[in-house]
């Protein structure tokens, strides 16, 4: 009986020891961080310990077994694209939604600075508010009529300002993109009217540019400028902001059109067409006079006496 009792005690001790070992192992912690991330490891005390930062994990990997209750906050290091849409007030005081995407990442080795200084929700709480403010600042200098055409310039200016803001911060800005801009119905109707006005101005500006009389050309230009401002006020658009844009666009369009049309080849073609029209007139005689290399009419030096002798039979 004593042998059986001893065996029972041994088995009981083994069971207790096994349970104790399992309890010990189950009480250990070993945080894990996936690939492409960096882990901020901190202690969350059970009954003892002061808690706080304990180390960093460069994923993929584990921190290692510890009797302390350790937890990890994993920070994504790979560039991530964030989209936002901000209501902006343009130069001509029109409210327009402007969609912007930024590709940004956290610098490796800065997870502690991010977590303790900003928080794991760093984009929403820190970067996004500054980005929204920057978008508004950039858009307020641009007329509504030019927003779509200048989307590349807008993205570039936002990137410049945001890079300056993030210069000493644990973040890297990789790219800024302006998305497709869709105007509210009433704004789009206003823009459509301005575009129609722009086409009319280009047509009238071409007529003025081809006007031969200088005074008539100057008078026509002044009337055109006054007409643009009046038309813009009639459609509730800012004459100050958009009048010069529309007129400037007309100047550029007409200049390009004239530069492409009035070339030496074009003039030669018009000359041929004019000669065809003249040749079709039976009562018209055409005399062609050759020109010299310098553009002047060559002089013919004749021996008068010789011509008289030949012509008069002397």
Tab-separated table of C-alpha atoms in Angstrom:
chain	number	residue	atom	x	y	z
A	1	UNK	CA	0.000	0.000	0.000
A	2	UNK	CA	2.873	2.341	0.733
A	3	UNK	CA	4.262	1.639	-2.773
A	4	UNK	CA	0.953	2.515	-4.395
A	5	UNK	CA	0.759	5.659	-2.292
A	6	UNK	CA	4.243	6.688	-3.413
A	7	UNK	CA	3.376	6.065	-7.023
A	8	UNK	CA	0.221	8.179	-6.642
A	9	UNK	CA	2.175	11.007	-5.130
A	10	UNK	CA	4.729	10.868	-7.993
A	11	UNK	CA	2.040	10.889	-10.666
A	12	UNK	CA	0.224	13.751	-8.935
A	13	UNK	CA	3.407	15.763	-8.740
A	14	UNK	CA	4.058	15.134	-12.418
A	15	UNK	CA	0.573	16.274	-13.346
A	16	UNK	CA	0.879	19.368	-11.225
A	17	UNK	CA	4.300	20.119	-12.695
A	18	UNK	CA	2.960	19.679	-16.239
A	19	UNK	CA	0.046	21.940	-15.551
A	20	UNK	CA	2.387	24.484	-14.006
A	21	UNK	CA	4.666	24.374	-17.071
A	22	UNK	CA	1.712	24.820	-19.401
A	23	UNK	CA	0.541	27.703	-17.277
A	24	UNK	CA	4.016	29.234	-17.409
A	25	UNK	CA	4.251	28.846	-21.181
A	26	UNK	CA	0.741	30.143	-21.733
A	27	UNK	CA	1.645	33.233	-19.747
A	28	UNK	CA	4.514	34.131	-22.102
A	29	UNK	CA	4.080	36.529	-24.983
A	30	UNK	CA	5.819	36.651	-28.375
A	31	UNK	CA	4.513	39.480	-30.609
A	32	UNK	CA	4.700	39.061	-34.406
A	33	UNK	CA	5.053	41.643	-37.209
A	34	UNK	CA	4.218	40.787	-40.872
A	35	UNK	CA	6.442	41.566	-43.869
A	36	UNK	CA	6.548	45.192	-44.997
A	37	UNK	CA	5.697	46.483	-41.539
A	38	UNK	CA	7.505	47.648	-38.434
A	39	UNK	CA	6.256	46.676	-34.988
A	40	UNK	CA	6.196	48.911	-31.936
A	41	UNK	CA	6.393	46.515	-28.968
A	42	UNK	CA	5.161	47.639	-25.575
A	43	UNK	CA	4.327	46.042	-22.230
A	44	UNK	CA	0.824	45.883	-20.895
A	45	UNK	CA	1.432	44.945	-17.199
A	46	UNK	CA	-0.498	42.116	-15.544
A	47	UNK	CA	0.230	42.527	-11.846
A	48	UNK	CA	3.789	43.802	-12.014
A	49	UNK	CA	6.016	45.746	-14.366
A	50	UNK	CA	5.993	49.400	-15.385
A	51	UNK	CA	4.808	48.918	-18.973
A	52	UNK	CA	5.790	51.101	-21.922
A	53	UNK	CA	8.056	50.687	-24.934
A	54	UNK	CA	10.128	47.487	-25.080
A	55	UNK	CA	11.506	47.349	-28.600
A	56	UNK	CA	10.913	47.213	-32.332
A	57	UNK	CA	10.271	44.344	-34.725
A	58	UNK	CA	11.288	44.559	-38.376
A	59	UNK	CA	8.808	42.344	-40.163
A	60	UNK	CA	8.469	39.547	-40.816
A	61	UNK	CA	9.505	38.290	-37.413
A	62	UNK	CA	8.794	37.775	-33.720
A	63	UNK	CA	10.021	39.707	-30.731
A	64	UNK	CA	10.775	36.566	-28.695
A	65	UNK	CA	9.163	34.807	-25.718
A	66	UNK	CA	8.780	36.922	-22.613
A	67	UNK	CA	7.160	36.536	-19.210
A	68	UNK	CA	5.915	40.069	-19.635
A	69	UNK	CA	2.581	40.699	-21.306
A	70	UNK	CA	3.834	42.270	-24.520
A	71	UNK	CA	1.721	43.617	-27.326
A	72	UNK	CA	2.609	45.125	-30.694
A	73	UNK	CA	1.306	47.936	-32.908
A	74	UNK	CA	2.316	47.260	-36.498
A	75	UNK	CA	3.007	50.210	-38.789
A	76	UNK	CA	2.838	49.782	-42.584
A	77	UNK	CA	6.085	50.918	-44.248
A	78	UNK	CA	5.128	50.320	-47.869
A	79	UNK	CA	3.811	53.354	-49.830
A	80	UNK	CA	0.048	53.573	-49.441
A	81	UNK	CA	-2.394	55.685	-51.447
A	82	UNK	CA	-4.913	57.777	-49.531
A	83	UNK	CA	-7.808	59.532	-51.252
A	84	UNK	CA	-9.543	62.647	-50.020
A	85	UNK	CA	-12.030	65.136	-51.438
A	86	UNK	CA	-12.002	68.723	-50.240
A	87	UNK	CA	-14.520	71.475	-50.905
A	88	UNK	CA	-12.464	74.380	-52.211
A	89	UNK	CA	-13.322	77.999	-52.983
A	90	UNK	CA	-11.776	79.010	-56.299
A	91	UNK	CA	-10.480	82.426	-57.344
A	92	UNK	CA	-13.930	83.391	-58.629
A	93	UNK	CA	-15.532	82.406	-55.281
A	94	UNK	CA	-17.125	79.159	-56.497
A	95	UNK	CA	-17.341	76.116	-54.182
A	96	UNK	CA	-16.100	72.992	-55.959
A	97	UNK	CA	-15.229	69.466	-54.698
A	98	UNK	CA	-11.588	68.722	-55.531
A	99	UNK	CA	-10.499	65.044	-55.318
A	100	UNK	CA	-6.837	64.438	-54.475
A	101	UNK	CA	-4.838	61.262	-53.923
A	102	UNK	CA	-1.496	61.104	-52.135
A	103	UNK	CA	0.912	58.193	-51.977
A	104	UNK	CA	2.828	58.315	-48.712
A	105	UNK	CA	4.854	56.016	-46.461
A	106	UNK	CA	6.426	55.900	-43.004
A	107	UNK	CA	10.222	56.054	-42.848
A	108	UNK	CA	11.791	52.777	-41.615
A	109	UNK	CA	13.020	52.902	-38.031
A	110	UNK	CA	10.555	55.579	-36.957
A	111	UNK	CA	7.680	53.502	-35.580
A	112	UNK	CA	8.410	54.645	-32.002
A	113	UNK	CA	8.447	58.311	-33.069
A	114	UNK	CA	5.154	57.833	-34.930
A	115	UNK	CA	3.353	55.948	-32.146
A	116	UNK	CA	4.534	58.037	-29.202
A	117	UNK	CA	4.505	61.403	-30.975
A	118	UNK	CA	1.440	61.124	-33.235
A	119	UNK	CA	-0.362	57.791	-32.898
A	120	UNK	CA	-1.044	54.788	-35.093
A	121	UNK	CA	-3.837	56.701	-36.859
A	122	UNK	CA	-1.191	59.160	-38.122
A	123	UNK	CA	-2.699	59.879	-41.558
A	124	UNK	CA	-6.189	60.821	-40.354
A	125	UNK	CA	-5.043	62.757	-37.301
A	126	UNK	CA	-1.905	64.447	-38.614
A	127	UNK	CA	-1.331	64.356	-42.400
A	128	UNK	CA	-4.887	64.664	-43.703
A	129	UNK	CA	-5.762	67.970	-41.954
A	130	UNK	CA	-2.619	69.614	-43.332
A	131	UNK	CA	-3.267	68.163	-46.780
A	132	UNK	CA	-6.819	69.545	-46.813
A	133	UNK	CA	-5.577	72.991	-45.802
A	134	UNK	CA	-2.920	72.893	-48.533
A	135	UNK	CA	-5.463	71.913	-51.190
A	136	UNK	CA	-7.670	74.855	-50.230
A	137	UNK	CA	-4.736	77.287	-50.302
A	138	UNK	CA	-3.679	76.171	-53.787
A	139	UNK	CA	-7.186	76.155	-55.273
A	140	UNK	CA	-8.048	79.660	-54.089
A	141	UNK	CA	-5.608	81.099	-56.665
A	142	UNK	CA	-7.154	79.276	-59.634
A	143	UNK	CA	-10.379	80.219	-61.475
A	144	UNK	CA	-13.029	77.523	-61.806
A	145	UNK	CA	-12.722	77.673	-65.592
A	146	UNK	CA	-9.061	76.597	-65.349
A	147	UNK	CA	-9.290	73.863	-62.688
A	148	UNK	CA	-9.388	70.897	-65.077
A	149	UNK	CA	-6.741	72.286	-67.431
A	150	UNK	CA	-4.385	73.044	-64.541
A	151	UNK	CA	-4.824	69.794	-62.579
A	152	UNK	CA	-1.172	68.878	-63.168
A	153	UNK	CA	0.020	72.243	-61.889
A	154	UNK	CA	-2.310	71.952	-58.882
A	155	UNK	CA	-0.831	68.546	-58.000
A	156	UNK	CA	2.698	69.921	-58.338
A	157	UNK	CA	1.995	72.890	-56.058
A	158	UNK	CA	0.347	70.637	-53.442
A	159	UNK	CA	3.367	68.315	-53.524
A	160	UNK	CA	5.771	71.235	-53.029
A	161	UNK	CA	3.879	72.543	-50.001
A	162	UNK	CA	3.393	69.090	-48.446
A	163	UNK	CA	7.067	68.162	-48.897
A	164	UNK	CA	7.988	71.331	-47.020
A	165	UNK	CA	5.554	70.387	-44.225
A	166	UNK	CA	6.854	66.795	-43.982
A	167	UNK	CA	10.552	67.682	-44.321
A	168	UNK	CA	11.487	66.914	-40.696
A	169	UNK	CA	8.706	64.376	-40.136
A	170	UNK	CA	8.883	60.540	-40.230
A	171	UNK	CA	6.960	60.386	-43.521
A	172	UNK	CA	7.839	60.326	-47.225
A	173	UNK	CA	5.520	61.794	-49.860
A	174	UNK	CA	5.890	59.829	-53.104
A	175	UNK	CA	3.186	61.248	-55.356
A	176	UNK	CA	0.229	63.630	-55.528
A	177	UNK	CA	-2.550	63.180	-58.071
A	178	UNK	CA	-5.645	65.258	-58.780
A	179	UNK	CA	-8.587	63.059	-59.714
A	180	UNK	CA	-11.385	63.685	-62.188
A	181	UNK	CA	-13.154	66.908	-61.321
A	182	UNK	CA	-16.938	66.833	-61.498
A	183	UNK	CA	-18.706	70.118	-60.945
A	184	UNK	CA	-22.128	70.488	-59.317
A	185	UNK	CA	-24.925	70.998	-61.847
A	186	UNK	CA	-25.257	74.750	-61.357
A	187	UNK	CA	-21.479	75.210	-61.542
A	188	UNK	CA	-21.232	73.112	-64.708
A	189	UNK	CA	-23.997	75.157	-66.363
A	190	UNK	CA	-22.104	78.327	-65.501
A	191	UNK	CA	-18.884	76.908	-66.960
A	192	UNK	CA	-20.671	75.797	-70.131
A	193	UNK	CA	-21.882	79.366	-70.640
A	194	UNK	CA	-18.360	80.673	-70.120
A	195	UNK	CA	-16.964	78.170	-72.634
A	196	UNK	CA	-19.570	79.264	-75.190
A	197	UNK	CA	-18.533	82.863	-74.532
A	198	UNK	CA	-14.892	81.846	-74.982
A	199	UNK	CA	-15.635	80.473	-78.462
A	200	UNK	CA	-17.456	83.648	-79.438
A	201	UNK	CA	-14.554	85.753	-78.197
A	202	UNK	CA	-12.054	83.707	-80.220
A	203	UNK	CA	-14.103	84.207	-83.359
A	204	UNK	CA	-14.387	87.961	-82.784
A	205	UNK	CA	-10.710	88.279	-81.843
A	206	UNK	CA	-9.732	86.641	-85.135
A	207	UNK	CA	-11.816	89.185	-87.006
A	208	UNK	CA	-10.099	92.011	-85.092
A	209	UNK	CA	-6.653	90.544	-85.731
A	210	UNK	CA	-7.304	90.497	-89.473
A	211	UNK	CA	-8.565	94.090	-89.487
A	212	UNK	CA	-6.190	96.238	-91.582
A	213	UNK	CA	-7.108	99.578	-90.023
A	214	UNK	CA	-5.128	100.087	-86.813
A	215	UNK	CA	-7.674	102.379	-85.168
A	216	UNK	CA	-10.513	100.030	-86.012
A	217	UNK	CA	-8.492	97.178	-84.518
A	218	UNK	CA	-7.873	99.051	-81.259
A	219	UNK	CA	-11.510	100.105	-81.027
A	220	UNK	CA	-12.680	96.546	-81.639
A	221	UNK	CA	-10.382	95.189	-78.925
A	222	UNK	CA	-11.684	97.664	-76.331
A	223	UNK	CA	-15.275	96.821	-77.232
A	224	UNK	CA	-14.452	93.112	-76.968
A	225	UNK	CA	-12.941	93.479	-73.478
A	226	UNK	CA	-15.953	95.430	-72.256
A	227	UNK	CA	-18.296	92.881	-73.800
A	228	UNK	CA	-16.546	89.970	-72.072
A	229	UNK	CA	-16.882	91.561	-68.619
A	230	UNK	CA	-20.545	92.401	-69.238
A	231	UNK	CA	-21.277	88.856	-70.437
A	232	UNK	CA	-19.565	87.320	-67.416
A	233	UNK	CA	-21.530	89.495	-65.020
A	234	UNK	CA	-24.709	88.435	-66.796
A	235	UNK	CA	-23.984	84.754	-66.092
A	236	UNK	CA	-22.951	85.423	-62.471
A	237	UNK	CA	-19.267	84.778	-63.120
A	238	UNK	CA	-16.443	86.890	-61.814
A	239	UNK	CA	-15.451	89.344	-64.521
A	240	UNK	CA	-12.243	90.220	-62.686
A	241	UNK	CA	-11.099	86.605	-62.432
A	242	UNK	CA	-12.145	85.229	-65.796
A	243	UNK	CA	-12.184	88.097	-68.302
A	244	UNK	CA	-8.424	88.105	-68.799
A	245	UNK	CA	-8.376	84.299	-68.925
A	246	UNK	CA	-10.925	84.204	-71.732
A	247	UNK	CA	-9.272	87.033	-73.655
A	248	UNK	CA	-5.815	85.566	-73.108
A	249	UNK	CA	-7.006	82.205	-74.348
A	250	UNK	CA	-8.484	83.892	-77.411
A	251	UNK	CA	-5.167	85.643	-78.107
A	252	UNK	CA	-3.250	82.382	-77.865
A	253	UNK	CA	-5.737	80.460	-80.009
A	254	UNK	CA	-5.856	83.098	-82.733
A	255	UNK	CA	-2.073	83.552	-82.719
A	256	UNK	CA	-1.620	79.822	-83.120
A	257	UNK	CA	-4.184	79.708	-85.882
A	258	UNK	CA	-2.610	82.594	-87.762
A	259	UNK	CA	0.900	81.259	-87.287
A	260	UNK	CA	-0.169	77.934	-88.687
A	261	UNK	CA	-2.105	79.423	-91.573
A	262	UNK	CA	-0.002	82.315	-92.873
A	263	UNK	CA	3.117	80.513	-94.048
A	264	UNK	CA	5.124	80.927	-97.292
A	265	UNK	CA	3.421	77.836	-98.659
A	266	UNK	CA	0.018	79.235	-97.774
A	267	UNK	CA	0.807	82.569	-99.481
A	268	UNK	CA	2.044	80.774	-102.612
A	269	UNK	CA	-1.132	78.711	-102.704
A	270	UNK	CA	-3.270	81.824	-102.416
A	271	UNK	CA	-1.255	83.453	-105.230
A	272	UNK	CA	-1.917	80.505	-107.523
A	273	UNK	CA	-5.615	80.617	-106.699
A	274	UNK	CA	-5.683	84.364	-107.471
A	275	UNK	CA	-3.971	83.816	-110.838
A	276	UNK	CA	-6.527	81.179	-111.758
A	277	UNK	CA	-9.346	83.613	-111.047
A	278	UNK	CA	-7.681	86.343	-113.123
A	279	UNK	CA	-6.973	83.991	-116.003
A	280	UNK	CA	-10.657	83.137	-116.194
A	281	UNK	CA	-11.439	86.764	-117.147
A	282	UNK	CA	-11.282	87.006	-121.006
A	283	UNK	CA	-10.938	90.806	-121.010
A	284	UNK	CA	-7.920	90.859	-118.744
A	285	UNK	CA	-4.306	90.897	-119.919
A	286	UNK	CA	-1.520	89.895	-117.521
A	287	UNK	CA	2.077	91.039	-117.894
A	288	UNK	CA	4.754	89.120	-115.963
A	289	UNK	CA	7.901	91.067	-115.148
A	290	UNK	CA	10.913	89.093	-113.957
A	291	UNK	CA	12.692	90.197	-110.807
A	292	UNK	CA	16.350	90.070	-110.009
A	293	UNK	CA	17.967	88.259	-107.047
A	294	UNK	CA	17.561	91.380	-104.906
A	295	UNK	CA	13.891	91.766	-105.804
A	296	UNK	CA	14.350	94.669	-108.229
A	297	UNK	CA	13.377	94.810	-111.914
A	298	UNK	CA	16.464	94.188	-114.091
A	299	UNK	CA	17.359	96.958	-116.572
A	300	UNK	CA	17.874	96.059	-120.237
A	301	UNK	CA	20.832	97.935	-121.849
A	302	UNK	CA	20.256	98.059	-125.624
A	303	UNK	CA	22.389	99.545	-128.421
A	304	UNK	CA	19.936	102.065	-129.900
A	305	UNK	CA	21.943	102.751	-133.060
A	306	UNK	CA	22.213	99.066	-133.833
A	307	UNK	CA	18.489	98.561	-133.365
A	308	UNK	CA	17.687	101.539	-135.570
A	309	UNK	CA	20.011	100.290	-138.308
A	310	UNK	CA	18.432	96.839	-138.183
A	311	UNK	CA	14.901	98.182	-138.003
A	312	UNK	CA	15.287	101.071	-140.554
A	313	UNK	CA	17.244	99.267	-143.235
A	314	UNK	CA	20.279	101.597	-143.173
